[in-house]
Amino acid sequence: MADPTYTIPEAAALAATVLDQVERAVVGKRDKLALVLAGVLAGGHVLLEDMPGLGKTLAARSLAQALGLDFKRAQFTPDLLPADLTGGYVYDQTTSEFVFRQGPVFAGLLLADEINRTPPKTQAALLEAMQERQVTVEGRTFPLPNPFHVLATANPIEHEGTYPLPEAQLDRFLLRLSLGYPSFDEEWEVLRRRIERQREEQSVDRVLDPAGLRGVQRAVEQVHVAESVGRYAIELVTATRRHGSVLVGASPRGSLALLTCSRAMALLAGRAFVVPEDVKNLAHAALDHRITLKPELWMSDATASAVVTDVVNKAPVPDAAKAVPA
């Protein structure tokens, strides 16, 4: 059966309904949830760096439920092996043959929990699956489901017993962001809903299925990008390479991430074209983790976020009126 075809207004309405459903579980984080959804609609993977207890797992599970994707969670630990993630061959006594048993990576949406707590070999196995959309075991290649997306979490504060992702591997994530602490009223709303629900578990309604998500992702590809907006995105990325505090700036993959996610954000806003504000709103999520600062600045207040803020403030913004297709 062929995947459905959606117009941009139809896809935008479905995406807004997905956000509405996820927001039933995750209170007061619609802007951040929209960024996560934009990463998925753009066909990529998202890294959530945040303190424990801020709803990362809940957001991932709720998003999977609303998108109609098979959800699996892999708790990354120091003794986790690549085969624990990808799966491997086991001996079937009934047939006297070795059969392949799939690991948790065979999912529509995989939550890679605390990815920085597992050794580099296992991290590399996941990142290979993210990039190639397949795993190879004992010389045989197994395709992963389509769609396949990873939401990975990491604790940015704790360093003991962790294995930070190298910059080259961080680059594989389309976006990196944090949900942050709720406001006073938002935190009370979390408690109020828990009291009213009378149980710990919560669920959201399914809006899409895998075929429907693929249809919305194809609608994102129809969003128009004016040359001036595309050049503006490139200007931001190349400015990170020229910045005085930067050792290695964002690569062309950063330009692609910035523009593909901007198209998804435009669709979420119900527009058929990208405006410069879409690019600016995504600059930190798309570029911060792609910047390596000069090592001599480690004792200063310099951060990748400050570099991106600086280049966004200095880059001339194109006329938004010219972003509208003729």
mmCIF file of C-alpha atoms in Angstrom:
data_model
loop_
_atom_site.group_PDB
_atom_site.id
_atom_site.type_symbol
_atom_site.label_atom_id
_atom_site.label_comp_id
_atom_site.label_asym_id
_atom_site.label_seq_id
_atom_site.Cartn_x
_atom_site.Cartn_y
_atom_site.Cartn_z
ATOM 1 C CA MET A 1 0.000 0.000 0.000
ATOM 2 C CA ALA A 2 1.397 3.382 -1.034
ATOM 3 C CA ASP A 3 2.231 5.989 1.570
ATOM 4 C CA PRO A 4 -0.237 8.879 1.818
ATOM 5 C CA THR A 5 0.541 12.153 0.087
ATOM 6 C CA TYR A 6 -0.124 15.326 2.069
ATOM 7 C CA THR A 7 -0.232 18.952 1.085
ATOM 8 C CA ILE A 8 1.783 21.289 3.294
ATOM 9 C CA PRO A 9 -1.340 22.553 5.159
ATOM 10 C CA GLU A 10 -2.460 18.949 5.767
ATOM 11 C CA ALA A 11 0.995 17.925 6.993
ATOM 12 C CA ALA A 12 1.201 21.021 9.205
ATOM 13 C CA ALA A 13 -2.168 20.187 10.799
ATOM 14 C CA LEU A 14 -1.054 16.615 11.521
ATOM 15 C CA ALA A 15 2.253 17.806 12.999
ATOM 16 C CA ALA A 16 0.422 20.312 15.212
ATOM 17 C CA THR A 17 -1.861 17.527 16.446
ATOM 18 C CA VAL A 18 1.206 15.420 17.276
ATOM 19 C CA LEU A 19 2.580 18.300 19.348
ATOM 20 C CA ASP A 20 -0.790 18.729 21.068
ATOM 21 C CA GLN A 21 -0.762 15.073 22.082
ATOM 22 C CA VAL A 22 2.832 15.093 23.350
ATOM 23 C CA GLU A 23 2.111 18.263 25.305
ATOM 24 C CA ARG A 24 -0.562 16.366 27.209
ATOM 25 C CA ALA A 25 2.280 14.415 28.805
ATOM 26 C CA VAL A 26 5.142 16.940 28.768
ATOM 27 C CA VAL A 27 3.974 20.226 30.265
ATOM 28 C CA GLY A 28 5.045 23.645 29.017
ATOM 29 C CA LYS A 29 7.793 22.627 26.586
ATOM 30 C CA ARG A 30 6.063 23.088 23.243
ATOM 31 C CA ASP A 31 8.895 25.139 21.713
ATOM 32 C CA LYS A 32 11.490 22.513 22.623
ATOM 33 C CA LEU A 33 9.189 19.668 21.584
ATOM 34 C CA ALA A 34 8.702 21.412 18.242
ATOM 35 C CA LEU A 35 12.484 21.337 17.757
ATOM 36 C CA VAL A 36 12.586 17.607 18.536
ATOM 37 C CA LEU A 37 9.718 16.962 16.117
ATOM 38 C CA ALA A 38 11.440 19.104 13.478
ATOM 39 C CA GLY A 39 14.512 16.881 13.783
ATOM 40 C CA VAL A 40 12.349 13.807 13.201
ATOM 41 C CA LEU A 41 10.438 15.370 10.299
ATOM 42 C CA ALA A 42 13.777 16.314 8.750
ATOM 43 C CA GLY A 43 14.732 12.624 8.888
ATOM 44 C CA GLY A 44 17.404 12.912 11.565
ATOM 45 C CA HIS A 45 18.288 12.095 15.148
ATOM 46 C CA VAL A 46 18.240 14.321 18.228
ATOM 47 C CA LEU A 47 20.455 14.473 21.317
ATOM 48 C CA LEU A 48 18.851 15.712 24.549
ATOM 49 C CA GLU A 49 21.437 16.922 27.069
ATOM 50 C CA ASP A 50 19.749 17.601 30.374
ATOM 51 C CA MET A 51 19.660 16.846 34.060
ATOM 52 C CA PRO A 52 17.768 13.724 35.236
ATOM 53 C CA GLY A 53 14.061 13.981 35.898
ATOM 54 C CA LEU A 54 13.161 16.639 33.342
ATOM 55 C CA GLY A 55 10.977 14.456 31.134
ATOM 56 C CA LYS A 56 13.359 13.276 28.413
ATOM 57 C CA THR A 57 12.168 9.666 28.520
ATOM 58 C CA LEU A 58 8.545 10.767 28.791
ATOM 59 C CA ALA A 59 8.954 13.077 25.798
ATOM 60 C CA ALA A 60 10.507 10.289 23.695
ATOM 61 C CA ARG A 61 7.841 7.719 24.600
ATOM 62 C CA SER A 62 5.002 10.190 24.053
ATOM 63 C CA LEU A 63 6.398 11.273 20.699
ATOM 64 C CA ALA A 64 6.665 7.652 19.586
ATOM 65 C CA GLN A 65 3.061 7.007 20.642
ATOM 66 C CA ALA A 66 1.746 10.073 18.803
ATOM 67 C CA LEU A 67 3.734 9.210 15.663
ATOM 68 C CA GLY A 68 2.609 5.579 15.802
ATOM 69 C CA LEU A 69 6.193 4.273 15.910
ATOM 70 C CA ASP A 70 7.443 1.152 17.655
ATOM 71 C CA PHE A 71 9.278 2.480 20.741
ATOM 72 C CA LYS A 72 12.224 0.800 22.422
ATOM 73 C CA ARG A 73 14.568 2.003 25.132
ATOM 74 C CA ALA A 74 18.212 0.994 25.541
ATOM 75 C CA GLN A 75 19.776 1.878 28.891
ATOM 76 C CA PHE A 76 23.430 2.516 28.122
ATOM 77 C CA THR A 77 25.809 1.185 30.780
ATOM 78 C CA PRO A 78 29.596 0.650 30.931
ATOM 79 C CA ASP A 79 29.189 -3.094 30.277
ATOM 80 C CA LEU A 80 26.827 -2.757 27.294
ATOM 81 C CA LEU A 81 28.196 -4.539 24.230
ATOM 82 C CA PRO A 82 27.453 -3.696 20.570
ATOM 83 C CA ALA A 83 25.599 -7.012 20.214
ATOM 84 C CA ASP A 84 23.322 -6.011 23.118
ATOM 85 C CA LEU A 85 22.217 -3.128 20.941
ATOM 86 C CA THR A 86 22.206 -4.535 17.422
ATOM 87 C CA GLY A 87 21.298 -8.129 18.253
ATOM 88 C CA GLY A 88 23.129 -11.321 17.334
ATOM 89 C CA TYR A 89 22.868 -14.954 16.402
ATOM 90 C CA VAL A 90 21.568 -17.460 18.966
ATOM 91 C CA TYR A 91 21.279 -21.206 18.680
ATOM 92 C CA ASP A 92 17.720 -22.489 18.170
ATOM 93 C CA GLN A 93 17.523 -25.999 19.563
ATOM 94 C CA THR A 94 14.239 -26.732 17.783
ATOM 95 C CA THR A 95 15.794 -26.230 14.336
ATOM 96 C CA SER A 96 19.459 -26.877 15.253
ATOM 97 C CA GLU A 97 20.356 -23.622 13.511
ATOM 98 C CA PHE A 98 21.656 -20.224 14.478
ATOM 99 C CA VAL A 99 18.987 -17.533 14.045
ATOM 100 C CA PHE A 100 19.324 -13.778 14.263
ATOM 101 C CA ARG A 101 17.659 -12.169 17.260
ATOM 102 C CA GLN A 102 17.074 -8.460 16.799
ATOM 103 C CA GLY A 103 18.331 -5.993 19.369
ATOM 104 C CA PRO A 104 16.548 -2.829 20.579
ATOM 105 C CA VAL A 105 17.963 -0.823 17.662
ATOM 106 C CA PHE A 106 15.261 -2.423 15.483
ATOM 107 C CA ALA A 107 12.607 0.138 16.367
ATOM 108 C CA GLY A 108 10.820 3.058 14.812
ATOM 109 C CA LEU A 109 12.045 5.334 17.601
ATOM 110 C CA LEU A 110 14.897 4.255 19.876
ATOM 111 C CA LEU A 111 15.607 6.036 23.133
ATOM 112 C CA ALA A 112 19.363 5.732 23.713
ATOM 113 C CA ASP A 113 19.350 6.591 27.402
ATOM 114 C CA GLU A 114 22.555 8.068 28.849
ATOM 115 C CA ILE A 115 24.576 7.455 25.709
ATOM 116 C CA ASN A 116 27.679 8.892 27.379
ATOM 117 C CA ARG A 117 27.784 6.033 29.923
ATOM 118 C CA THR A 118 28.721 3.309 27.452
ATOM 119 C CA PRO A 119 32.172 2.694 25.907
ATOM 120 C CA PRO A 120 33.097 4.113 22.481
ATOM 121 C CA LYS A 121 32.761 0.716 20.750
ATOM 122 C CA THR A 122 29.060 0.505 21.622
ATOM 123 C CA GLN A 123 28.534 4.192 20.862
ATOM 124 C CA ALA A 124 30.064 3.606 17.429
ATOM 125 C CA ALA A 125 27.693 0.681 16.772
ATOM 126 C CA LEU A 126 24.708 2.957 17.403
ATOM 127 C CA LEU A 127 26.111 5.803 15.340
ATOM 128 C CA GLU A 128 26.732 3.429 12.421
ATOM 129 C CA ALA A 129 23.092 2.352 12.585
ATOM 130 C CA MET A 130 22.010 6.015 12.714
ATOM 131 C CA GLN A 131 24.003 6.879 9.616
ATOM 132 C CA GLU A 132 23.529 3.766 7.493
ATOM 133 C CA ARG A 133 20.030 2.750 8.680
ATOM 134 C CA GLN A 134 21.303 -0.827 8.858
ATOM 135 C CA VAL A 135 23.413 -3.154 11.009
ATOM 136 C CA THR A 136 25.904 -5.786 9.916
ATOM 137 C CA VAL A 137 26.296 -8.921 12.037
ATOM 138 C CA GLU A 138 28.510 -11.867 11.092
ATOM 139 C CA GLY A 139 28.836 -10.549 7.554
ATOM 140 C CA ARG A 140 25.083 -10.200 6.998
ATOM 141 C CA THR A 141 23.364 -6.830 6.658
ATOM 142 C CA PHE A 142 19.965 -6.201 8.200
ATOM 143 C CA PRO A 143 18.006 -3.051 7.265
ATOM 144 C CA LEU A 144 16.418 -1.087 10.081
ATOM 145 C CA PRO A 145 12.756 -0.053 10.027
ATOM 146 C CA ASN A 146 11.709 2.933 7.964
ATOM 147 C CA PRO A 147 11.271 5.411 9.589
ATOM 148 C CA PHE A 148 14.098 4.912 12.104
ATOM 149 C CA HIS A 149 14.998 7.691 14.525
ATOM 150 C CA VAL A 150 17.119 7.948 17.643
ATOM 151 C CA LEU A 151 16.533 10.224 20.603
ATOM 152 C CA ALA A 152 19.655 10.012 22.736
ATOM 153 C CA THR A 153 20.033 11.477 26.219
ATOM 154 C CA ALA A 154 23.143 12.557 28.085
ATOM 155 C CA ASN A 155 23.806 14.104 31.485
ATOM 156 C CA PRO A 156 26.011 17.182 30.851
ATOM 157 C CA ILE A 157 27.081 17.559 34.499
ATOM 158 C CA GLU A 158 28.378 14.154 35.602
ATOM 159 C CA HIS A 159 31.749 13.133 34.166
ATOM 160 C CA GLU A 160 32.900 10.255 36.387
ATOM 161 C CA GLY A 161 32.432 6.903 34.667
ATOM 162 C CA THR A 162 31.310 8.471 31.381
ATOM 163 C CA TYR A 163 32.600 8.385 27.812
ATOM 164 C CA PRO A 164 31.862 11.755 26.177
ATOM 165 C CA LEU A 165 31.012 11.571 22.503
ATOM 166 C CA PRO A 166 33.825 12.914 20.276
ATOM 167 C CA GLU A 167 32.966 15.963 18.196
ATOM 168 C CA ALA A 168 32.960 13.881 14.994
ATOM 169 C CA GLN A 169 30.273 11.626 16.462
ATOM 170 C CA LEU A 170 28.248 14.490 17.916
ATOM 171 C CA ASP A 171 28.097 15.770 14.344
ATOM 172 C CA ARG A 172 25.885 12.778 13.470
ATOM 173 C CA PHE A 173 23.044 14.232 15.523
ATOM 174 C CA LEU A 174 20.951 16.644 13.526
ATOM 175 C CA LEU A 175 20.083 18.686 16.620
ATOM 176 C CA ARG A 176 21.205 18.923 20.243
ATOM 177 C CA LEU A 177 19.066 20.671 22.831
ATOM 178 C CA SER A 178 17.849 20.601 26.412
ATOM 179 C CA LEU A 179 14.315 20.795 27.784
ATOM 180 C CA GLY A 180 15.322 22.751 30.888
ATOM 181 C CA TYR A 181 13.557 23.121 34.208
ATOM 182 C CA PRO A 182 9.836 23.983 34.209
ATOM 183 C CA SER A 183 8.549 27.245 35.611
ATOM 184 C CA PHE A 184 6.793 27.293 38.991
ATOM 185 C CA ASP A 185 3.334 27.155 37.394
ATOM 186 C CA GLU A 186 4.391 24.458 34.927
ATOM 187 C CA GLU A 187 5.744 22.295 37.732
ATOM 188 C CA TRP A 188 2.475 22.653 39.636
ATOM 189 C CA GLU A 189 0.615 21.641 36.466
ATOM 190 C CA VAL A 190 2.745 18.465 36.362
ATOM 191 C CA LEU A 191 1.718 17.668 39.935
ATOM 192 C CA ARG A 192 -1.931 18.595 39.328
ATOM 193 C CA ARG A 193 -2.202 16.264 36.347
ATOM 194 C CA ARG A 194 -0.594 13.440 38.339
ATOM 195 C CA ILE A 195 -3.110 13.881 41.164
ATOM 196 C CA GLU A 196 -5.992 14.001 38.711
ATOM 197 C CA ARG A 197 -4.727 10.960 36.770
ATOM 198 C CA GLN A 198 -4.449 8.819 39.952
ATOM 199 C CA ARG A 199 -1.689 6.708 38.432
ATOM 200 C CA GLU A 200 1.917 7.128 37.374
ATOM 201 C CA GLU A 201 1.514 5.908 33.788
ATOM 202 C CA GLN A 202 0.252 8.218 31.111
ATOM 203 C CA SER A 203 -0.356 7.779 27.413
ATOM 204 C CA VAL A 204 -1.231 9.910 24.413
ATOM 205 C CA ASP A 205 -3.367 9.221 21.362
ATOM 206 C CA ARG A 206 -1.824 8.027 18.120
ATOM 207 C CA VAL A 207 -1.989 10.604 15.336
ATOM 208 C CA LEU A 208 0.144 9.013 12.613
ATOM 209 C CA ASP A 209 1.619 5.658 11.682
ATOM 210 C CA PRO A 210 4.958 4.921 9.966
ATOM 211 C CA ALA A 211 3.463 5.458 6.504
ATOM 212 C CA GLY A 212 1.826 8.703 7.614
ATOM 213 C CA LEU A 213 5.096 9.962 9.085
ATOM 214 C CA ARG A 214 6.868 9.227 5.815
ATOM 215 C CA GLY A 215 4.149 11.222 4.058
ATOM 216 C CA VAL A 216 4.686 14.226 6.345
ATOM 217 C CA GLN A 217 8.460 13.949 5.858
ATOM 218 C CA ARG A 218 7.950 14.093 2.093
ATOM 219 C CA ALA A 219 5.815 17.193 2.546
ATOM 220 C CA VAL A 220 8.782 18.841 4.302
ATOM 221 C CA GLU A 221 10.776 18.320 1.095
ATOM 222 C CA GLN A 222 8.252 20.522 -0.737
ATOM 223 C CA VAL A 223 8.951 23.560 1.486
ATOM 224 C CA HIS A 224 10.560 26.328 -0.586
ATOM 225 C CA VAL A 225 13.979 27.781 0.304
ATOM 226 C CA ALA A 226 14.901 31.081 -1.340
ATOM 227 C CA GLU A 227 18.524 31.504 -2.379
ATOM 228 C CA SER A 228 18.927 34.463 0.002
ATOM 229 C CA VAL A 229 17.805 32.315 2.957
ATOM 230 C CA GLY A 230 20.078 29.445 1.926
ATOM 231 C CA ARG A 231 23.028 31.797 1.639
ATOM 232 C CA TYR A 232 22.158 33.246 5.048
ATOM 233 C CA ALA A 233 22.376 29.768 6.593
ATOM 234 C CA ILE A 234 25.759 29.213 4.933
ATOM 235 C CA GLU A 235 26.967 32.583 6.178
ATOM 236 C CA LEU A 236 26.184 31.595 9.766
ATOM 237 C CA VAL A 237 28.008 28.275 9.386
ATOM 238 C CA THR A 238 31.098 29.706 7.692
ATOM 239 C CA ALA A 239 31.249 32.463 10.322
ATOM 240 C CA THR A 240 31.756 29.785 12.989
ATOM 241 C CA ARG A 241 34.895 28.665 11.130
ATOM 242 C CA ARG A 242 36.329 32.207 11.075
ATOM 243 C CA HIS A 243 35.523 33.055 14.692
ATOM 244 C CA GLY A 244 38.525 33.885 16.854
ATOM 245 C CA SER A 245 37.527 31.481 19.643
ATOM 246 C CA VAL A 246 36.996 28.475 17.396
ATOM 247 C CA LEU A 247 39.489 25.725 16.597
ATOM 248 C CA VAL A 248 37.132 23.773 14.304
ATOM 249 C CA GLY A 249 33.886 25.290 13.060
ATOM 250 C CA ALA A 250 30.737 23.653 11.763
ATOM 251 C CA SER A 251 31.067 21.516 8.638
ATOM 252 C CA PRO A 252 28.792 21.534 5.572
ATOM 253 C CA ARG A 253 26.756 18.926 7.464
ATOM 254 C CA GLY A 254 25.897 21.810 9.802
ATOM 255 C CA SER A 255 24.587 23.820 6.842
ATOM 256 C CA LEU A 256 22.443 20.847 5.773
ATOM 257 C CA ALA A 257 21.123 20.361 9.308
ATOM 258 C CA LEU A 258 20.296 24.043 9.639
ATOM 259 C CA LEU A 259 18.389 24.173 6.373
ATOM 260 C CA THR A 260 16.599 20.812 6.515
ATOM 261 C CA CYS A 261 15.351 21.514 10.037
ATOM 262 C CA SER A 262 14.371 25.044 9.028
ATOM 263 C CA ARG A 263 12.118 23.537 6.361
ATOM 264 C CA ALA A 264 10.520 21.327 9.010
ATOM 265 C CA MET A 265 10.022 24.326 11.324
ATOM 266 C CA ALA A 266 8.427 26.254 8.465
ATOM 267 C CA LEU A 267 6.005 23.377 7.921
ATOM 268 C CA LEU A 268 5.196 23.297 11.653
ATOM 269 C CA ALA A 269 4.353 26.973 11.348
ATOM 270 C CA GLY A 270 2.041 26.209 8.425
ATOM 271 C CA ARG A 271 4.255 27.912 5.837
ATOM 272 C CA ALA A 272 5.351 26.593 2.460
ATOM 273 C CA PHE A 273 8.595 28.586 2.586
ATOM 274 C CA VAL A 274 11.494 29.179 4.994
ATOM 275 C CA VAL A 275 12.074 32.639 6.468
ATOM 276 C CA PRO A 276 15.324 33.869 8.069
ATOM 277 C CA GLU A 277 13.723 33.640 11.519
ATOM 278 C CA ASP A 278 13.434 29.855 11.105
ATOM 279 C CA VAL A 279 17.185 29.658 10.554
ATOM 280 C CA LYS A 280 17.945 31.916 13.527
ATOM 281 C CA ASN A 281 15.692 29.905 15.841
ATOM 282 C CA LEU A 282 17.534 26.699 14.942
ATOM 283 C CA ALA A 283 21.081 28.053 14.996
ATOM 284 C CA HIS A 284 21.949 26.926 18.529
ATOM 285 C CA ALA A 285 20.324 23.487 18.301
ATOM 286 C CA ALA A 286 21.957 22.778 14.928
ATOM 287 C CA LEU A 287 25.410 24.327 15.395
ATOM 288 C CA ASP A 288 26.483 24.442 19.066
ATOM 289 C CA HIS A 289 27.583 20.795 19.155
ATOM 290 C CA ARG A 290 29.487 21.128 15.891
ATOM 291 C CA ILE A 291 31.952 23.712 17.206
ATOM 292 C CA THR A 292 35.289 22.971 18.908
ATOM 293 C CA LEU A 293 36.795 25.834 20.883
ATOM 294 C CA LYS A 294 40.505 26.568 21.070
ATOM 295 C CA PRO A 295 42.013 24.578 23.956
ATOM 296 C CA GLU A 296 43.646 27.641 25.503
ATOM 297 C CA LEU A 297 40.169 29.048 26.219
ATOM 298 C CA TRP A 298 39.112 26.217 28.554
ATOM 299 C CA MET A 299 39.655 28.432 31.628
ATOM 300 C CA SER A 300 37.643 31.318 30.165
ATOM 301 C CA ASP A 301 33.917 31.871 29.825
ATOM 302 C CA ALA A 302 34.003 31.074 26.108
ATOM 303 C CA THR A 303 31.371 28.561 24.979
ATOM 304 C CA ALA A 304 30.135 27.242 21.663
ATOM 305 C CA SER A 305 26.745 28.773 22.447
ATOM 306 C CA ALA A 306 28.333 32.197 22.877
ATOM 307 C CA VAL A 307 30.078 31.788 19.515
ATOM 308 C CA VAL A 308 26.792 30.989 17.756
ATOM 309 C CA THR A 309 25.064 33.920 19.473
ATOM 310 C CA ASP A 310 27.868 36.198 18.276
ATOM 311 C CA VAL A 311 27.712 35.062 14.646
ATOM 312 C CA VAL A 312 23.895 35.291 14.594
ATOM 313 C CA ASN A 313 24.032 38.853 15.970
ATOM 314 C CA LYS A 314 26.646 39.945 13.429
ATOM 315 C CA ALA A 315 25.402 38.269 10.243
ATOM 316 C CA PRO A 316 23.188 40.518 8.074
ATOM 317 C CA VAL A 317 19.648 39.135 7.888
ATOM 318 C CA PRO A 318 18.100 38.936 4.403
ATOM 319 C CA ASP A 319 14.766 40.531 3.624
ATOM 320 C CA ALA A 320 12.012 38.146 4.744
ATOM 321 C CA ALA A 321 9.762 39.385 1.926
ATOM 322 C CA LYS A 322 12.159 37.894 -0.608
ATOM 323 C CA ALA A 323 11.780 34.459 0.986
ATOM 324 C CA VAL A 324 8.226 34.150 -0.313
ATOM 325 C CA PRO A 325 8.134 32.181 -3.573
ATOM 326 C CA ALA A 326 6.928 34.085 -6.627
#
